[in-house]
Amino acid sequence: QKEVEQNSGPLSVPEGAIASLNCTYSDRVSQSFFWYRQYSGKSPELIMSIYSNGDKEDGRFTAQLNKASQYVSLLIRDSQPSDSATYLCAVTRADRDDKIIFGKGTRLHILP
Amino acid sequence: EPEVTQTPSHQVTQMGQEVILRCVPISNHLYFYWYRQILGQKVEFLVSFYNNEISEKSEIFDDQFSVERPDGSNFTLKIRSTKLEDSAMYFCASSKFPYEQYFGPGTRLTVT
């Protein structure tokens, strides 16, 4: 069983619409959850972190966490062409918070 | 805004040669990491380093790999005898606490 699973995409969303990215994880003791954005050929860029159940909003981004369902999502409102990238879901375990486990990422394409 | 820097941006080496990848973490960060990403694959954890010692390493981080913090600013990854399968992007990351890791731009290692 893969530790962090994401749909590889591509996910195509019209400009101005809401993009919804999903992720599931297998380890129930996972404690910290992150979304990174990675442009082609570039390094991962941290855009959101979430640690407790519920929603966390930061500008156009909202992260949602449901530990009972082992599910984390990222919503991007008012999608812009510059949001076109691969979005990496990442988790750490409570006992080893320094090791991030990444999913393979979802490619997002915003259609102008 | 402070950022992690890495040198060189691209390193070409022959199989069996030693390489040293260099990183300058964000200055007030205490936790340091190396990750790698083989082309088209997910980002993989290699090693974490805190208080001048390795705190965790993955199964990838075998005896051919070593890390060092030779002074107050640099953090290096050494691969003693490179193999073809070591070709990848190598990312250094740092964090103030053991989460929310910030990545450098990466070094592309090509082993021929």
CSV table of C-alpha atoms in Angstrom, one decimal:
chain,number,residue,atom,x,y,z
A,1,GLN,CA,0.0,0.0,0.0
A,2,LYS,CA,1.4,3.4,-1.1
A,3,GLU,CA,2.0,5.7,1.9
A,4,VAL,CA,0.7,8.9,0.2
A,5,GLU,CA,-1.6,8.6,-2.8
A,6,GLN,CA,-2.6,11.2,-5.3
A,7,ASN,CA,-4.3,11.2,-8.7
A,8,SER,CA,-1.5,12.0,-11.1
A,9,GLY,CA,-3.8,14.0,-13.4
A,10,PRO,CA,-3.5,16.1,-15.4
A,11,LEU,CA,-6.4,18.0,-13.8
A,12,SER,CA,-7.6,20.7,-16.2
A,13,VAL,CA,-9.5,23.6,-14.7
A,14,PRO,CA,-10.7,26.8,-16.4
A,15,GLU,CA,-9.2,30.1,-15.3
A,16,GLY,CA,-11.1,31.6,-12.4
A,17,ALA,CA,-12.7,28.3,-11.3
A,18,ILE,CA,-11.9,26.3,-8.2
A,19,ALA,CA,-9.3,23.6,-8.4
A,20,SER,CA,-9.7,20.7,-6.0
A,21,LEU,CA,-6.7,18.4,-5.3
A,22,ASN,CA,-7.0,15.3,-3.2
A,23,CYS,CA,-4.7,13.1,-1.3
A,24,THR,CA,-5.0,10.0,1.0
A,25,TYR,CA,-2.4,8.6,3.3
A,26,SER,CA,-2.0,5.1,4.8
A,27,ASP,CA,-0.3,5.7,8.1
A,28,ARG,CA,-2.8,6.5,10.9
A,29,VAL,CA,-0.1,8.1,13.1
A,30,SER,CA,0.6,10.7,10.5
A,31,GLN,CA,0.6,14.1,12.2
A,32,SER,CA,1.6,16.9,10.0
A,33,PHE,CA,0.4,17.5,6.4
A,34,PHE,CA,1.7,19.8,3.7
A,35,TRP,CA,1.1,20.9,0.2
A,36,TYR,CA,4.0,21.8,-2.0
A,37,ARG,CA,3.9,23.2,-5.5
A,38,GLN,CA,6.5,22.1,-7.9
A,39,TYR,CA,7.0,23.8,-11.3
A,40,SER,CA,8.7,21.7,-14.0
A,41,GLY,CA,12.4,21.4,-13.3
A,42,LYS,CA,12.2,23.4,-10.1
A,43,SER,CA,12.2,22.5,-6.4
A,44,PRO,CA,9.1,22.0,-4.2
A,45,GLU,CA,7.7,25.1,-2.7
A,46,LEU,CA,5.8,25.0,0.5
A,47,ILE,CA,2.4,26.6,0.1
A,48,MET,CA,0.2,25.1,3.0
A,49,SER,CA,0.6,23.2,6.2
A,50,ILE,CA,-2.2,21.8,8.3
A,51,TYR,CA,-2.0,19.9,11.6
A,52,SER,CA,-5.6,19.5,12.9
A,53,ASN,CA,-8.9,18.4,11.5
A,54,GLY,CA,-10.8,21.0,9.6
A,55,ASP,CA,-10.1,23.8,7.2
A,56,LYS,CA,-7.2,26.2,7.0
A,57,GLU,CA,-7.3,29.1,4.6
A,58,ASP,CA,-4.4,31.2,3.3
A,59,GLY,CA,-5.3,33.7,0.5
A,60,ARG,CA,-6.7,31.7,-2.4
A,61,PHE,CA,-5.7,28.4,-0.9
A,62,THR,CA,-7.7,26.2,1.6
A,63,ALA,CA,-6.3,23.0,3.0
A,64,GLN,CA,-8.8,20.5,4.5
A,65,LEU,CA,-7.9,17.6,6.7
A,66,ASN,CA,-9.9,14.6,7.9
A,67,LYS,CA,-7.8,12.3,10.0
A,68,ALA,CA,-10.6,9.8,10.5
A,69,SER,CA,-10.8,9.3,6.7
A,70,GLN,CA,-7.0,9.8,6.3
A,71,TYR,CA,-7.7,12.4,3.7
A,72,VAL,CA,-6.3,15.8,2.9
A,73,SER,CA,-7.2,18.2,0.2
A,74,LEU,CA,-6.2,21.5,-1.3
A,75,LEU,CA,-8.7,24.0,-2.9
A,76,ILE,CA,-7.4,26.8,-5.1
A,77,ARG,CA,-9.9,29.5,-5.7
A,78,ASP,CA,-9.9,31.9,-8.6
A,79,SER,CA,-7.4,29.7,-10.4
A,80,GLN,CA,-4.7,31.5,-12.4
A,81,PRO,CA,-2.5,30.2,-15.3
A,82,SER,CA,0.4,30.6,-12.9
A,83,ASP,CA,-1.1,28.0,-10.7
A,84,SER,CA,-0.3,25.4,-13.4
A,85,ALA,CA,2.2,23.1,-11.7
A,86,THR,CA,2.4,19.7,-10.0
A,87,TYR,CA,1.0,19.8,-6.4
A,88,LEU,CA,2.7,17.4,-4.0
A,89,CYS,CA,0.9,16.1,-0.9
A,90,ALA,CA,3.3,15.4,1.9
A,91,VAL,CA,3.0,13.9,5.4
A,92,THR,CA,5.2,13.3,8.5
A,93,ARG,CA,4.7,10.8,11.2
A,94,ALA,CA,4.2,11.9,14.8
A,95,ASP,CA,7.2,9.9,16.0
A,96,ARG,CA,9.5,11.1,13.2
A,97,ASP,CA,8.4,14.5,12.3
A,98,ASP,CA,11.6,15.3,10.4
A,99,LYS,CA,11.0,12.8,7.6
A,100,ILE,CA,8.5,14.0,4.9
A,101,ILE,CA,6.9,11.4,2.8
A,102,PHE,CA,5.8,12.8,-0.5
A,103,GLY,CA,3.1,11.6,-2.9
A,104,LYS,CA,3.9,11.5,-6.6
A,105,GLY,CA,1.9,14.7,-7.2
A,106,THR,CA,-1.1,15.9,-9.2
A,107,ARG,CA,-0.4,17.9,-12.4
A,108,LEU,CA,-2.7,20.9,-12.5
A,109,HIS,CA,-3.4,22.7,-15.8
A,110,ILE,CA,-5.3,26.0,-15.7
A,111,LEU,CA,-6.9,26.7,-19.0
A,112,PRO,CA,-6.8,30.4,-20.0
B,1,GLU,CA,13.3,36.7,2.1
B,2,PRO,CA,15.9,34.1,3.3
B,3,GLU,CA,16.2,31.0,1.2
B,4,VAL,CA,18.2,27.8,0.9
B,5,THR,CA,21.0,27.9,-1.7
B,6,GLN,CA,22.7,25.0,-3.4
B,7,THR,CA,25.8,24.6,-5.5
B,8,PRO,CA,26.5,23.6,-8.2
B,9,SER,CA,23.2,23.7,-10.1
B,10,HIS,CA,24.4,20.9,-12.4
B,11,GLN,CA,27.1,18.4,-11.8
B,12,VAL,CA,28.3,15.9,-14.3
B,13,THR,CA,30.5,13.1,-13.1
B,14,GLN,CA,31.8,9.7,-14.2
B,15,MET,CA,30.7,6.5,-12.6
B,16,GLY,CA,32.9,5.7,-9.6
B,17,GLN,CA,33.9,9.3,-8.9
B,18,GLU,CA,33.2,11.1,-5.7
B,19,VAL,CA,30.9,14.1,-5.7
B,20,ILE,CA,30.1,16.7,-3.0
B,21,LEU,CA,26.9,18.7,-3.2
B,22,ARG,CA,26.8,21.9,-1.2
B,23,CYS,CA,24.0,23.7,0.6
B,24,VAL,CA,23.6,26.8,2.6
B,25,PRO,CA,20.5,26.4,4.8
B,26,ILE,CA,18.4,29.4,6.0
B,27,SER,CA,20.5,31.0,8.7
B,28,ASN,CA,18.3,30.5,11.8
B,29,HIS,CA,17.2,27.0,10.9
B,30,LEU,CA,18.4,24.1,13.0
B,31,TYR,CA,17.2,21.0,11.0
B,32,PHE,CA,18.7,20.1,7.7
B,33,TYR,CA,17.7,17.5,5.1
B,34,TRP,CA,18.6,16.0,1.8
B,35,TYR,CA,16.1,14.6,-0.6
B,36,ARG,CA,16.4,13.3,-4.1
B,37,GLN,CA,14.1,13.1,-7.1
B,38,ILE,CA,14.8,10.8,-10.0
B,39,LEU,CA,13.3,12.2,-13.2
B,40,GLY,CA,9.6,11.6,-13.4
B,41,GLN,CA,9.4,10.1,-9.9
B,42,LYS,CA,8.5,11.3,-6.5
B,43,VAL,CA,10.7,13.2,-4.0
B,44,GLU,CA,12.4,10.8,-1.7
B,45,PHE,CA,13.9,11.4,1.8
B,46,LEU,CA,17.5,10.6,2.2
B,47,VAL,CA,18.7,12.0,5.5
B,48,SER,CA,17.9,14.4,8.3
B,49,PHE,CA,20.6,16.2,10.4
B,50,TYR,CA,20.2,18.0,13.7
B,51,ASN,CA,22.6,19.1,16.4
B,52,ASN,CA,25.6,17.9,14.4
B,53,GLU,CA,24.4,14.4,13.9
B,54,ILE,CA,22.2,12.3,11.7
B,55,SER,CA,18.7,12.0,13.2
B,56,GLU,CA,17.3,9.7,10.6
B,57,LYS,CA,18.3,8.2,7.3
B,58,SER,CA,16.5,6.2,4.6
B,59,GLU,CA,17.4,2.8,3.1
B,60,ILE,CA,18.7,4.8,0.1
B,61,PHE,CA,21.3,6.5,2.3
B,62,ASP,CA,23.9,3.6,2.4
B,63,ASP,CA,27.6,3.7,3.2
B,64,GLN,CA,28.3,5.5,-0.1
B,65,PHE,CA,26.6,8.6,1.3
B,66,SER,CA,27.7,10.9,4.0
B,67,VAL,CA,26.7,14.3,5.3
B,68,GLU,CA,28.6,17.0,7.1
B,69,ARG,CA,28.2,20.5,8.5
B,70,PRO,CA,31.8,21.6,8.2
B,71,ASP,CA,31.1,25.1,9.5
B,72,GLY,CA,28.3,27.3,10.7
B,73,SER,CA,26.7,27.8,7.3
B,74,ASN,CA,27.4,24.9,4.9
B,75,PHE,CA,25.7,21.5,4.8
B,76,THR,CA,27.2,18.9,2.4
B,77,LEU,CA,26.2,15.6,0.9
B,78,LYS,CA,29.0,13.4,-0.3
B,79,ILE,CA,28.6,10.4,-2.6
B,80,ARG,CA,31.8,8.4,-2.4
B,81,SER,CA,31.6,6.3,-5.6
B,82,THR,CA,28.8,7.4,-7.9
B,83,LYS,CA,26.6,4.9,-9.8
B,84,LEU,CA,24.5,5.5,-12.8
B,85,GLU,CA,21.4,5.2,-10.7
B,86,ASP,CA,22.5,8.1,-8.5
B,87,SER,CA,21.5,10.4,-11.4
B,88,ALA,CA,18.8,12.6,-10.0
B,89,MET,CA,17.9,16.1,-8.6
B,90,TYR,CA,19.2,16.5,-5.1
B,91,PHE,CA,17.4,18.9,-2.9
B,92,CYS,CA,18.6,20.3,0.4
B,93,ALA,CA,16.0,21.6,2.8
B,94,SER,CA,16.0,23.2,6.2
B,95,SER,CA,13.5,24.0,8.9
B,96,LYS,CA,13.4,26.0,12.1
B,97,PHE,CA,11.5,23.2,13.9
B,98,PRO,CA,11.1,19.6,12.7
B,99,TYR,CA,8.4,20.5,10.1
B,100,GLU,CA,7.7,23.1,7.4
B,101,GLN,CA,10.8,22.3,5.5
B,102,TYR,CA,12.0,24.8,2.9
B,103,PHE,CA,13.7,23.5,-0.2
B,104,GLY,CA,16.7,24.8,-2.1
B,105,PRO,CA,16.7,25.0,-5.9
B,106,GLY,CA,18.4,21.6,-6.3
B,107,THR,CA,21.5,20.2,-7.9
B,108,ARG,CA,21.1,18.1,-11.0
B,109,LEU,CA,23.6,15.2,-10.8
B,110,THR,CA,24.3,13.3,-14.0
B,111,VAL,CA,26.4,10.2,-13.7
B,112,THR,CA,27.9,9.0,-17.0
